[in-house]
CSV table of N, CA, C and O in Angstrom, one decimal:
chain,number,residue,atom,x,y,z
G,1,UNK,N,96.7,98.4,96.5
G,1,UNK,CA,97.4,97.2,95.9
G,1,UNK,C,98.8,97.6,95.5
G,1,UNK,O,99.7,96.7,95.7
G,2,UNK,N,99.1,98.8,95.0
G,2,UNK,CA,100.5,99.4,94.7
G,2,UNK,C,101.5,99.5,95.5
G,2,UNK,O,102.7,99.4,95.2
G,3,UNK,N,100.6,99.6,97.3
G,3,UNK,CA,101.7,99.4,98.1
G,3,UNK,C,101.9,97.8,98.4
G,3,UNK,O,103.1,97.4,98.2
G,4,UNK,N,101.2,97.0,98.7
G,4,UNK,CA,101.2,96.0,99.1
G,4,UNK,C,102.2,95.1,97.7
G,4,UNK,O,103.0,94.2,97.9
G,5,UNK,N,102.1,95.6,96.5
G,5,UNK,CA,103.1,94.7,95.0
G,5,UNK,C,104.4,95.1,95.3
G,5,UNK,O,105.4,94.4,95.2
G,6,UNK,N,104.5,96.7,95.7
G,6,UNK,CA,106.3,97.5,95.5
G,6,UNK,C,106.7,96.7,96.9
G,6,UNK,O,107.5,95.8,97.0
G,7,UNK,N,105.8,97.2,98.2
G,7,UNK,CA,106.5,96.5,99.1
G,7,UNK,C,107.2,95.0,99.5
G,7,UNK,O,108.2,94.7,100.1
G,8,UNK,N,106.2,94.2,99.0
G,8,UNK,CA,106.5,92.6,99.3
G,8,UNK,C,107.8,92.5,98.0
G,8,UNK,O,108.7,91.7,98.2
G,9,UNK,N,108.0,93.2,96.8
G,9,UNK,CA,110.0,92.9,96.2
G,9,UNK,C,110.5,93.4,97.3
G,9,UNK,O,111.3,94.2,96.7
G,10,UNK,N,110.8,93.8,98.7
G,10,UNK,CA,112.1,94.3,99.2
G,10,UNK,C,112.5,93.4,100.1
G,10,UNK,O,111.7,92.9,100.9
G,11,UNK,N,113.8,93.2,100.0
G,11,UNK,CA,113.8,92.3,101.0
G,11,UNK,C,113.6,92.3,103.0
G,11,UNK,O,113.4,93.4,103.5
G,12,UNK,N,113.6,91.2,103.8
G,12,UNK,CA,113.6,91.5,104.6
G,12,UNK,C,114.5,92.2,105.3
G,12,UNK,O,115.7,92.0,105.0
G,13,UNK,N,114.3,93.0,106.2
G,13,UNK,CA,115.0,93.1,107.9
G,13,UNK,C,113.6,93.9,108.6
G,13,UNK,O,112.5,94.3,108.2
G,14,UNK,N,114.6,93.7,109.9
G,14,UNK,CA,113.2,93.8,110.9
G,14,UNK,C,112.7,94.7,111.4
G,14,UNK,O,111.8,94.7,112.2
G,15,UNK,N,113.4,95.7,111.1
G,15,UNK,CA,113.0,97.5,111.0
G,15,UNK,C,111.8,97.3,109.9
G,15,UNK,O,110.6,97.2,110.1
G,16,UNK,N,112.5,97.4,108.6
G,16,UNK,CA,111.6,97.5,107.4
G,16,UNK,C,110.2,96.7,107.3
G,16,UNK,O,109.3,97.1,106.5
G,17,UNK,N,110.1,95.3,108.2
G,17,UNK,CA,109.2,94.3,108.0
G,17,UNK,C,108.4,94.9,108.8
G,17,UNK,O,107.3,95.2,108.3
G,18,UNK,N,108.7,95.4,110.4
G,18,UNK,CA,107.5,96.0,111.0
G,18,UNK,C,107.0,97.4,110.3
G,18,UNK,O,105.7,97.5,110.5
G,19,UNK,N,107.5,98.4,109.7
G,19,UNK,CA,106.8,99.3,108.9
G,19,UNK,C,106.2,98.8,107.8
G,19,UNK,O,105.2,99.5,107.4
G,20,UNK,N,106.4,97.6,106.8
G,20,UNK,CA,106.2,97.4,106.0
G,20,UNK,C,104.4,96.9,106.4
G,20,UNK,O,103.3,97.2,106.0
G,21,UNK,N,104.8,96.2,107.3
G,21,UNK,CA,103.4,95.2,108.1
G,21,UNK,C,102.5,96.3,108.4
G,21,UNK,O,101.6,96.3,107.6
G,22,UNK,N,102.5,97.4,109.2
G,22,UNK,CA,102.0,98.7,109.4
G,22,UNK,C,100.9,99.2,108.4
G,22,UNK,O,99.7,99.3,108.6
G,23,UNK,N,101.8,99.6,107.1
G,23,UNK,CA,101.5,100.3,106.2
G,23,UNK,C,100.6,99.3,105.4
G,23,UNK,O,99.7,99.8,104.7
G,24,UNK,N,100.9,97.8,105.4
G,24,UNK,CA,100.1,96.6,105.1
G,24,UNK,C,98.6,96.9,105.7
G,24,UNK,O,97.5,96.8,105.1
G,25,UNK,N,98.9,97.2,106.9
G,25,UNK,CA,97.1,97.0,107.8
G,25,UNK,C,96.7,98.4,107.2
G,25,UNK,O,95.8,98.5,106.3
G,26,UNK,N,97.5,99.6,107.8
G,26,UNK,CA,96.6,101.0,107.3
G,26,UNK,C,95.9,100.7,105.7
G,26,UNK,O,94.8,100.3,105.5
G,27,UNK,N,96.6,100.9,104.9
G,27,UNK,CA,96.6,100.9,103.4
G,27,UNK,C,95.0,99.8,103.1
G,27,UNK,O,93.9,100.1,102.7
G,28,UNK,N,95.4,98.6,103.6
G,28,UNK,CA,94.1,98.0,103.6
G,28,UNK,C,92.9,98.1,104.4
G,28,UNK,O,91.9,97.5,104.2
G,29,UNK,N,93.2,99.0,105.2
G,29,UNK,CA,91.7,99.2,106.2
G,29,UNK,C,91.2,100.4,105.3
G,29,UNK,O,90.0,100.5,105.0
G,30,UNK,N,92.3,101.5,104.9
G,30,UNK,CA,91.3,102.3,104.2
G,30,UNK,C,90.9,101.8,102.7
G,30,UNK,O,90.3,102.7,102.0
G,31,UNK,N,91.2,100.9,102.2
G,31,UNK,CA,90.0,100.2,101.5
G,31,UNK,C,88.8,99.6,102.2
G,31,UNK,O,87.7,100.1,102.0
G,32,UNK,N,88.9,98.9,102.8
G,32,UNK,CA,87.7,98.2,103.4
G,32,UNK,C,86.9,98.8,103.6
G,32,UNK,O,85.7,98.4,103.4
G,33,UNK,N,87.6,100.3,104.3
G,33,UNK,CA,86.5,101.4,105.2
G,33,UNK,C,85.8,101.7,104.1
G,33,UNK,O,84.6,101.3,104.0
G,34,UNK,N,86.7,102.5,102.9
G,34,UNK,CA,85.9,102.8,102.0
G,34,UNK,C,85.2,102.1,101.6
G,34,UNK,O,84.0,102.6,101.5
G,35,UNK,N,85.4,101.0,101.3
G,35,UNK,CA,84.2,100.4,100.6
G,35,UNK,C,83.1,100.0,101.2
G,35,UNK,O,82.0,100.0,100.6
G,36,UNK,N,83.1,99.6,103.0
G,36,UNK,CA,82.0,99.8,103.8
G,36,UNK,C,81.2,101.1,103.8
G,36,UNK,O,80.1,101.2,104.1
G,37,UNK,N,82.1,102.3,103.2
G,37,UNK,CA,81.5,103.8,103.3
G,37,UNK,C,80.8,104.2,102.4
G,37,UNK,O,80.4,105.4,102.3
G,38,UNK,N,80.7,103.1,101.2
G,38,UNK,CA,80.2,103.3,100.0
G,38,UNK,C,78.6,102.7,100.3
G,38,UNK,O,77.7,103.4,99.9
G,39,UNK,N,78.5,101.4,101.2
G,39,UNK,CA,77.6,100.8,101.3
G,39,UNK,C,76.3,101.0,102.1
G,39,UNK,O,75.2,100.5,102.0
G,40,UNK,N,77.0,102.7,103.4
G,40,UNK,CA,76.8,102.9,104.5
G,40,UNK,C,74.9,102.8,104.3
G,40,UNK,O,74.4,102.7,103.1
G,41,UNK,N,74.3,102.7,105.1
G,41,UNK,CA,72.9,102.3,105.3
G,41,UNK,C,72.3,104.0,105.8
G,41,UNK,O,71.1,104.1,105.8
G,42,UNK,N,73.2,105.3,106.3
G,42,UNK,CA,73.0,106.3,106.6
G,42,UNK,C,73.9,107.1,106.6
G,42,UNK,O,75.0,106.8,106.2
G,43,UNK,N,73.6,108.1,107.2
G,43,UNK,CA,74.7,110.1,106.6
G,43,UNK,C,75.8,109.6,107.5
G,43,UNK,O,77.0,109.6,107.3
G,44,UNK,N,75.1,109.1,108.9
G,44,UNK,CA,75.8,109.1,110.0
G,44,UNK,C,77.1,108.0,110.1
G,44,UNK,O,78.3,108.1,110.4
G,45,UNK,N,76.3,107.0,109.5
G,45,UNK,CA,77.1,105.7,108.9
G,45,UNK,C,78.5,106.3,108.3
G,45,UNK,O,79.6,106.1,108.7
G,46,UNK,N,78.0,107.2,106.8
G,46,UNK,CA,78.9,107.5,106.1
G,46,UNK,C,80.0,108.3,106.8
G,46,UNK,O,81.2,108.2,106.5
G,47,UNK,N,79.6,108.8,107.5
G,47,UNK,CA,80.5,109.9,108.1
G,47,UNK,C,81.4,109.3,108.5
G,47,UNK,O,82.5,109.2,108.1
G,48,UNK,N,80.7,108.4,109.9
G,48,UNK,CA,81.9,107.7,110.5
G,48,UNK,C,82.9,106.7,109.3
G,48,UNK,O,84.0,107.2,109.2
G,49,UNK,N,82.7,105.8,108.7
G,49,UNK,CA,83.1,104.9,107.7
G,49,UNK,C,84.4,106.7,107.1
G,49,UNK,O,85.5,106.8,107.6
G,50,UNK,N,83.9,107.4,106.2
G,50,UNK,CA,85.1,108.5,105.7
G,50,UNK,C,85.7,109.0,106.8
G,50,UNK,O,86.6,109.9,106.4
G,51,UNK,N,85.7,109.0,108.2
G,51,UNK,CA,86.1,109.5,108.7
G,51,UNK,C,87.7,108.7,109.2
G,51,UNK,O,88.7,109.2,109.6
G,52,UNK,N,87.3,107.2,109.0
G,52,UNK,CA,88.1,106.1,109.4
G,52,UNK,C,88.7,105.9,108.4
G,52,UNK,O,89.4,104.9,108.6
G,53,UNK,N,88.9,106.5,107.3
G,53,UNK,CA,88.9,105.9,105.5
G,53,UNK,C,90.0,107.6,105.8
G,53,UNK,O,91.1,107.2,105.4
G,54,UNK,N,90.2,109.0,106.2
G,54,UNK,CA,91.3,109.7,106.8
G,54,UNK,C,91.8,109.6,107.5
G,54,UNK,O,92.8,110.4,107.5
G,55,UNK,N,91.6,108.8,108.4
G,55,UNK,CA,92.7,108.1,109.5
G,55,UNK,C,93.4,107.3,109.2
G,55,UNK,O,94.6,107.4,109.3
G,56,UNK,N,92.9,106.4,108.8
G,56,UNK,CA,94.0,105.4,108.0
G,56,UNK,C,95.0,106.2,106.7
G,56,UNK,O,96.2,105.8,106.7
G,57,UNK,N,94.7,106.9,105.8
G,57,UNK,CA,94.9,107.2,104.8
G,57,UNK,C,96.2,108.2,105.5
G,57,UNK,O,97.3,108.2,105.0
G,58,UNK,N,95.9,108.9,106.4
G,58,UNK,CA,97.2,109.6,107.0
G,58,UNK,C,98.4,108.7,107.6
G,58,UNK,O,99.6,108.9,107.5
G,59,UNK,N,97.6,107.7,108.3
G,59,UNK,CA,98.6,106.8,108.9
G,59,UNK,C,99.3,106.3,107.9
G,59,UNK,O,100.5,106.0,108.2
G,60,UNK,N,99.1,106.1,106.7
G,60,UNK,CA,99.8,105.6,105.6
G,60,UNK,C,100.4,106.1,105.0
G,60,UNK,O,101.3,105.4,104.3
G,61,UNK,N,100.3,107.6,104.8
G,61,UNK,CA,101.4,108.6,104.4
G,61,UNK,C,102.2,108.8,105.7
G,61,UNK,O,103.1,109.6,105.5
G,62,UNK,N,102.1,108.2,107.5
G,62,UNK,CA,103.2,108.7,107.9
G,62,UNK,C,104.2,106.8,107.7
G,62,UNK,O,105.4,106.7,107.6
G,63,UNK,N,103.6,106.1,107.6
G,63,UNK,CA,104.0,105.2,107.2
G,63,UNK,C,105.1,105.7,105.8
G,63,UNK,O,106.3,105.7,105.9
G,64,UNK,N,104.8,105.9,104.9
G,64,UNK,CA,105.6,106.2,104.1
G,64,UNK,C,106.9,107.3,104.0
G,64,UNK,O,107.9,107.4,103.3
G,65,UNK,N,106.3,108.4,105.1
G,65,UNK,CA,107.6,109.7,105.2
G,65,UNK,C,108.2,108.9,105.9
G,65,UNK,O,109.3,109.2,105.7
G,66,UNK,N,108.1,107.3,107.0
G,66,UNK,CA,109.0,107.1,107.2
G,66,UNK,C,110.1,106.3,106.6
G,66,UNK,O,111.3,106.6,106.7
G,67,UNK,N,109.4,105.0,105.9
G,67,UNK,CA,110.2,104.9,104.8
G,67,UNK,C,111.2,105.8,103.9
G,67,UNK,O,112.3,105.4,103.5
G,68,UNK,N,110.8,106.9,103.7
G,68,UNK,CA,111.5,107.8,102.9
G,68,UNK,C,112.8,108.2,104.0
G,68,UNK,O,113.9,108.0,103.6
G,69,UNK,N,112.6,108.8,105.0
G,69,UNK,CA,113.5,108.9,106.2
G,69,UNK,C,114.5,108.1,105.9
G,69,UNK,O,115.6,108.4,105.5
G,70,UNK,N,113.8,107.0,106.3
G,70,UNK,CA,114.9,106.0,106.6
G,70,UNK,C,115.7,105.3,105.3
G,70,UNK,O,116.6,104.6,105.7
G,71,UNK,N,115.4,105.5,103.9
G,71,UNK,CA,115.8,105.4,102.9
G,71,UNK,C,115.7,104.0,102.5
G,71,UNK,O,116.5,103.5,101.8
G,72,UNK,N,114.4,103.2,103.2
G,72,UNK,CA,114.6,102.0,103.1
G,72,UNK,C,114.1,101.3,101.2
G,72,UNK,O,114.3,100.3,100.6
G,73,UNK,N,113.2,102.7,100.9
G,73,UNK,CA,112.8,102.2,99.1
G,73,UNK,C,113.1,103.3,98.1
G,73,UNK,O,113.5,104.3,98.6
G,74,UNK,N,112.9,103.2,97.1
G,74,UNK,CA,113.9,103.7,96.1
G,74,UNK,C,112.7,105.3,96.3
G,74,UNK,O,111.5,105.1,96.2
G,75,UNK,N,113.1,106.4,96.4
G,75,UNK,CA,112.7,108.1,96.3
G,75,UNK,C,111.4,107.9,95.6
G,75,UNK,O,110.2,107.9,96.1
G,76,UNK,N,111.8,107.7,94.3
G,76,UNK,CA,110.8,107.9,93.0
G,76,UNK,C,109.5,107.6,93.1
G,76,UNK,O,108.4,108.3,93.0
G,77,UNK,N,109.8,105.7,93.6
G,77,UNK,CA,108.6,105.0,93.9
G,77,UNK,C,108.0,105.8,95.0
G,77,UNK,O,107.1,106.4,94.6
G,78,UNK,N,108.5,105.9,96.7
G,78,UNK,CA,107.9,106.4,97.7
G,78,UNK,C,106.9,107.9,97.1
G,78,UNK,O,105.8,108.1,97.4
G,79,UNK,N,107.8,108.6,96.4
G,79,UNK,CA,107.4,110.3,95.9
G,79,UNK,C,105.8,109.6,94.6
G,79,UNK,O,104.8,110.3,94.5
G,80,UNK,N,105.8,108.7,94.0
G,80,UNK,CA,104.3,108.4,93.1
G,80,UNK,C,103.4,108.1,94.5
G,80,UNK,O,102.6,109.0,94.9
G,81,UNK,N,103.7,107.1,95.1
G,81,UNK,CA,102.5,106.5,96.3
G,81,UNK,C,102.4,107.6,97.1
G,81,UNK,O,101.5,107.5,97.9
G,82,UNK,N,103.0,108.5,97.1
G,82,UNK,CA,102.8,109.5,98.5
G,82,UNK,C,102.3,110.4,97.6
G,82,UNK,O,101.2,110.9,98.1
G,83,UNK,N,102.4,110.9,96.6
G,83,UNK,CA,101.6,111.8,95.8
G,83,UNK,C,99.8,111.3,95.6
G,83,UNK,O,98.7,111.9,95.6
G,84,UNK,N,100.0,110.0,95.6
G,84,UNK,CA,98.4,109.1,95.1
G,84,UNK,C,97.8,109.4,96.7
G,84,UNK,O,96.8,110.1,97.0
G,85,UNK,N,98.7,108.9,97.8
G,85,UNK,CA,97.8,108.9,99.5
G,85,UNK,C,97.2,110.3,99.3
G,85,UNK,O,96.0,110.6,99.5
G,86,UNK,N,98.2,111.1,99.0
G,86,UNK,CA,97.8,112.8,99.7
G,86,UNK,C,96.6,113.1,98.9
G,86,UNK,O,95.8,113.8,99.5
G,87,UNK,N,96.1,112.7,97.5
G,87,UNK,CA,94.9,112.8,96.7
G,87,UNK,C,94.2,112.2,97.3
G,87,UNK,O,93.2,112.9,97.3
G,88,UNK,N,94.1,111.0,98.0
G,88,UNK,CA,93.2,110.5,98.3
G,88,UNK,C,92.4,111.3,99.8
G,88,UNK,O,91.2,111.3,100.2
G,89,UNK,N,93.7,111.8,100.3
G,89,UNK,CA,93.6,112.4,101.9
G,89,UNK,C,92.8,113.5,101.4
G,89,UNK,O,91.8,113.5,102.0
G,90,UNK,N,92.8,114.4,100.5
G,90,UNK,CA,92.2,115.5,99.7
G,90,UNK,C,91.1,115.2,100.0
G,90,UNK,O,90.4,115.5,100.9
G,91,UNK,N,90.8,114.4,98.8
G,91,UNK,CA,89.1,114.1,98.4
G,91,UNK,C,88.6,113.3,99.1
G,91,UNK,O,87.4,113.4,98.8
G,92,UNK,N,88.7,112.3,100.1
G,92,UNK,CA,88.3,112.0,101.4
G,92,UNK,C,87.5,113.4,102.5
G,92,UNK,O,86.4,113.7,102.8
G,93,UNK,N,88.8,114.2,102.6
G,93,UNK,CA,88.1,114.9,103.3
G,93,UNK,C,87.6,116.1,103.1
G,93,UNK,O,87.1,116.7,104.0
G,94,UNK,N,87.7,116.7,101.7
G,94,UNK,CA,86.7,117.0,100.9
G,94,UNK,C,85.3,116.7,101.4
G,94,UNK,O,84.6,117.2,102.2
G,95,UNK,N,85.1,115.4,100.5
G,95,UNK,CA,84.1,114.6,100.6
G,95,UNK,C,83.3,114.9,102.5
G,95,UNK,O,82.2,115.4,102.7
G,96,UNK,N,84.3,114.4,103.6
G,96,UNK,CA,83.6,114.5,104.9
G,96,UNK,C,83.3,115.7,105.2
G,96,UNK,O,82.7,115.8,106.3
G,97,UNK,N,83.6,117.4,104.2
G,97,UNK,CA,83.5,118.2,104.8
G,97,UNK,C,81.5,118.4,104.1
G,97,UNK,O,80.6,118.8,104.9
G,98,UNK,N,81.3,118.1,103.3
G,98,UNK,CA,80.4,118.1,102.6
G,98,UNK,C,79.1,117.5,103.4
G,98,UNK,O,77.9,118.0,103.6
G,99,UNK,N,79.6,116.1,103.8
G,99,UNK,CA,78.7,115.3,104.5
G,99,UNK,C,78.5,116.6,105.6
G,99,UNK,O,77.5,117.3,105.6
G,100,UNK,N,79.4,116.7,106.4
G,100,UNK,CA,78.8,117.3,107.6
G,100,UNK,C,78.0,118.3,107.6
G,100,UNK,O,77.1,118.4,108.4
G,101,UNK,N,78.3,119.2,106.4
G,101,UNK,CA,77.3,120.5,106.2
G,101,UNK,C,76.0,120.0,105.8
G,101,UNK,O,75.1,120.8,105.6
């Protein structure tokens, strides 16, 4: 939700709208995943579901190194949200290394 509130104050152009849209779908699929991965009906289930839940979750931190790149949002903000992705990227696969053993 943090990205989806900071991102929608900036304004448009059409560089920034297509990464912004991006980071819109990743950011929200790895909720969904998770929360489908919470529900999974089996190990196997689970796996796949966290497995889709660090895919997305990376796609959204490269989504954000590029915002930072390109200096399209203010440092500070990008450096909190990229600090929160990479925790989550952590304990995600954490979490999938466990399942698999």
């Amino acid at each position: 939700m943090t990205i989806i509130k900071e991102l929608s104050k900036h304004s448009y152009n059409e560089a920034f709208g297509v990464i912004r849209k991006q980071m819109f779908r990743s950011s929200t699929s790895m909720a969904t995943n998770y929360r489908a991965m919470c529900r999974a009906r089996s190990k196997a289930e689970r796996f796949s579901k966290i497995s889709i839940v660090i895919e997305e979750t990376d796609e959204t931190l490269f989504w954000l190194e590029m915002l930072e790149e390109l200096e399209y949002v203010q440092k500070e903000l990008l450096t909190d949200i990229k600090n929160k992705t990479e925790e989550i990227l952590k304990v995600t696969s954490s979490y999938r290394k466990m399942l698999k053993s």
